[in-house]
Amino acid sequence: MPNKALRILIADQQHCQRMRIERLFNRLDYYRVAPVQDLAELLTLVEYGSEPFDLVVINASLAGEELDLPEFFLDNPQVHHALIYDGEQVKLPLIPACRQQEVQVNLATLPDLACIQRLMARVDPRLPFVGTVISVR
C-alpha cells in the first residue's frame, strides 16, 4: 500500500508533460503532487517549504546551465530523492555510485509508468520492490 503522505514535486516547462507525469503518480495512488513550470518556482518551493519533498521529478532542460541539478539535490536537505529526466539533452555529470539512490539521471525524454514504479519502489519503503533499478548514467 502506497504512503499517501509522500510529497512529490514535478518540474517541467510543458504543461502536458507535467500532467502526464502527475497522472502516472495518480495511477499508483500518489496524490500529493505539486507541478511547477519553471526553475524559480521549484527553488522557491524547495528552499522555503515547511516540509521536505520526498521526491522531485525534473526535466533537465529546465535548469539549463543556471544550476547543477545533481549537486543541488545531493546537497539539499529539503529533497530526499530526485529523478532528472531528459538528461541526454543537457550534459550532466556522472553521480558517484554511493549517492545514486538519492539522485537518478534518466536519459529518457519522459518517464513512463514502469520507470515511475521502479522509482517509487526506492522512495516509498511501504511498497514491495518491483523490477530492476532504473538505468543511471
Short mmCIF file of C-alpha atoms in Angstrom, two decimals:
data_model
loop_
_atom_site.label_atom_id
_atom_site.label_comp_id
_atom_site.label_asym_id
_atom_site.label_seq_id
_atom_site.Cartn_x
_atom_site.Cartn_y
_atom_site.Cartn_z
CA MET A 1 0.00 0.00 0.00
CA PRO A 2 1.48 3.38 -1.01
CA ASN A 3 2.33 6.05 1.52
CA LYS A 4 -0.19 8.74 0.59
CA ALA A 5 1.66 11.32 2.69
CA LEU A 6 4.69 11.43 0.37
CA ARG A 7 5.29 14.89 -1.12
CA ILE A 8 6.17 14.89 -4.83
CA LEU A 9 7.24 17.88 -6.94
CA ILE A 10 7.16 17.74 -10.76
CA ALA A 11 9.05 20.41 -12.71
CA ASP A 12 8.74 20.77 -16.47
CA GLN A 13 8.17 23.72 -18.79
CA GLN A 14 5.43 21.94 -20.74
CA HIS A 15 2.02 21.69 -19.09
CA CYS A 16 1.10 18.48 -20.96
CA GLN A 17 4.24 16.73 -19.74
CA ARG A 18 3.64 17.79 -16.13
CA MET A 19 0.08 16.49 -16.35
CA ARG A 20 1.17 13.21 -17.93
CA ILE A 21 3.70 12.55 -15.14
CA GLU A 22 1.21 13.56 -12.45
CA ARG A 23 -1.34 11.09 -13.86
CA LEU A 24 1.27 8.32 -13.66
CA PHE A 25 1.69 9.04 -9.95
CA ASN A 26 -2.10 9.19 -9.53
CA ARG A 27 -2.40 5.73 -11.14
CA LEU A 28 -0.12 4.48 -8.36
CA ASP A 29 -2.27 6.23 -5.70
CA TYR A 30 0.04 9.18 -5.04
CA TYR A 31 -1.90 12.44 -4.95
CA ARG A 32 0.28 14.92 -3.02
CA VAL A 33 1.84 16.17 -6.24
CA ALA A 34 2.83 19.78 -6.89
CA PRO A 35 3.55 20.68 -10.53
CA VAL A 36 5.72 23.72 -11.38
CA GLN A 37 6.71 25.19 -14.72
CA ASP A 38 9.97 27.00 -14.12
CA LEU A 39 13.15 26.94 -12.08
CA ALA A 40 12.17 29.94 -9.94
CA GLU A 41 9.01 28.16 -8.71
CA LEU A 42 10.96 24.99 -7.95
CA LEU A 43 13.63 26.86 -6.00
CA THR A 44 11.02 28.79 -4.03
CA LEU A 45 9.11 25.66 -3.01
CA VAL A 46 12.25 23.70 -2.14
CA GLU A 47 14.05 26.47 -0.27
CA TYR A 48 11.11 27.95 1.63
CA GLY A 49 8.85 24.92 2.07
CA SER A 50 7.99 23.92 5.61
CA GLU A 51 8.33 20.21 4.83
CA PRO A 52 10.92 18.48 2.64
CA PHE A 53 9.90 16.85 -0.63
CA ASP A 54 10.20 13.09 -0.72
CA LEU A 55 10.73 13.20 -4.48
CA VAL A 56 11.43 15.82 -7.14
CA VAL A 57 10.96 14.81 -10.79
CA ILE A 58 12.50 17.41 -13.11
CA ASN A 59 13.22 17.88 -16.79
CA ALA A 60 16.98 18.53 -17.07
CA SER A 61 16.47 21.32 -19.59
CA LEU A 62 14.51 23.34 -17.01
CA ALA A 63 17.72 24.31 -15.24
CA GLY A 64 19.75 24.86 -18.40
CA GLU A 65 23.19 26.00 -17.37
CA GLU A 66 21.93 28.03 -14.42
CA LEU A 67 22.07 25.21 -11.89
CA ASP A 68 23.97 21.95 -11.43
CA LEU A 69 20.92 19.81 -10.70
CA PRO A 70 22.62 16.68 -9.29
CA GLU A 71 24.76 18.74 -6.93
CA PHE A 72 21.80 20.91 -5.89
CA PHE A 73 19.69 17.88 -4.96
CA LEU A 74 22.52 15.98 -3.28
CA ASP A 75 23.33 18.94 -1.05
CA ASN A 76 19.75 19.95 -0.24
CA PRO A 77 18.13 18.51 2.90
CA GLN A 78 14.71 19.63 1.60
CA VAL A 79 14.81 16.95 -1.14
CA HIS A 80 15.13 13.27 -0.23
CA HIS A 81 15.15 11.81 -3.77
CA ALA A 82 15.28 13.27 -7.27
CA LEU A 83 14.75 11.97 -10.80
CA ILE A 84 16.28 14.11 -13.53
CA TYR A 85 14.92 13.07 -16.92
CA ASP A 86 15.88 14.05 -20.45
CA GLY A 87 19.44 14.02 -19.16
CA GLU A 88 20.89 13.49 -22.63
CA GLN A 89 19.72 16.93 -23.74
CA VAL A 90 21.81 18.60 -21.06
CA LYS A 91 25.32 17.46 -20.24
CA LEU A 92 25.00 16.10 -16.72
CA PRO A 93 27.93 14.73 -14.73
CA LEU A 94 28.08 11.14 -13.56
CA ILE A 95 26.92 10.71 -9.99
CA PRO A 96 29.08 8.61 -7.64
CA ALA A 97 27.60 5.15 -7.09
CA CYS A 98 27.27 5.70 -3.35
CA ARG A 99 24.88 8.61 -3.96
CA GLN A 100 22.79 7.24 -6.84
CA GLN A 101 19.91 6.26 -4.58
CA GLU A 102 19.23 9.94 -3.84
CA VAL A 103 19.56 11.34 -7.37
CA GLN A 104 18.91 9.44 -10.56
CA VAL A 105 19.54 10.70 -14.08
CA ASN A 106 17.34 9.14 -16.71
CA LEU A 107 18.16 9.67 -20.38
CA ALA A 108 14.56 9.03 -21.45
CA THR A 109 12.68 12.04 -22.79
CA LEU A 110 9.83 11.46 -20.35
CA PRO A 111 9.45 8.86 -17.57
CA ASP A 112 6.88 6.13 -18.23
CA LEU A 113 4.79 4.09 -15.78
CA ALA A 114 7.43 1.36 -15.39
CA CYS A 115 10.10 3.98 -14.63
CA ILE A 116 7.88 5.63 -12.00
CA GLN A 117 7.05 2.24 -10.43
CA ARG A 118 10.74 1.34 -10.10
CA LEU A 119 11.50 4.77 -8.70
CA MET A 120 8.72 4.58 -6.12
CA ALA A 121 9.95 1.16 -5.01
CA ARG A 122 13.06 3.02 -3.80
CA VAL A 123 11.33 6.14 -2.49
CA ASP A 124 8.37 4.53 -0.72
CA PRO A 125 9.53 1.90 1.79
CA ARG A 126 5.94 0.62 2.12
CA LEU A 127 5.99 -0.72 -1.44
CA PRO A 128 7.50 -4.10 -2.29
CA PHE A 129 10.43 -3.83 -4.72
CA VAL A 130 9.29 -4.31 -8.33
CA GLY A 131 11.51 -4.88 -11.36
CA THR A 132 15.07 -3.70 -11.71
CA VAL A 133 16.77 -0.48 -10.75
CA ILE A 134 16.45 2.47 -13.14
CA SER A 135 19.31 2.78 -15.57
CA VAL A 136 21.51 5.57 -14.24
CA ARG A 137 24.19 7.46 -16.16
#
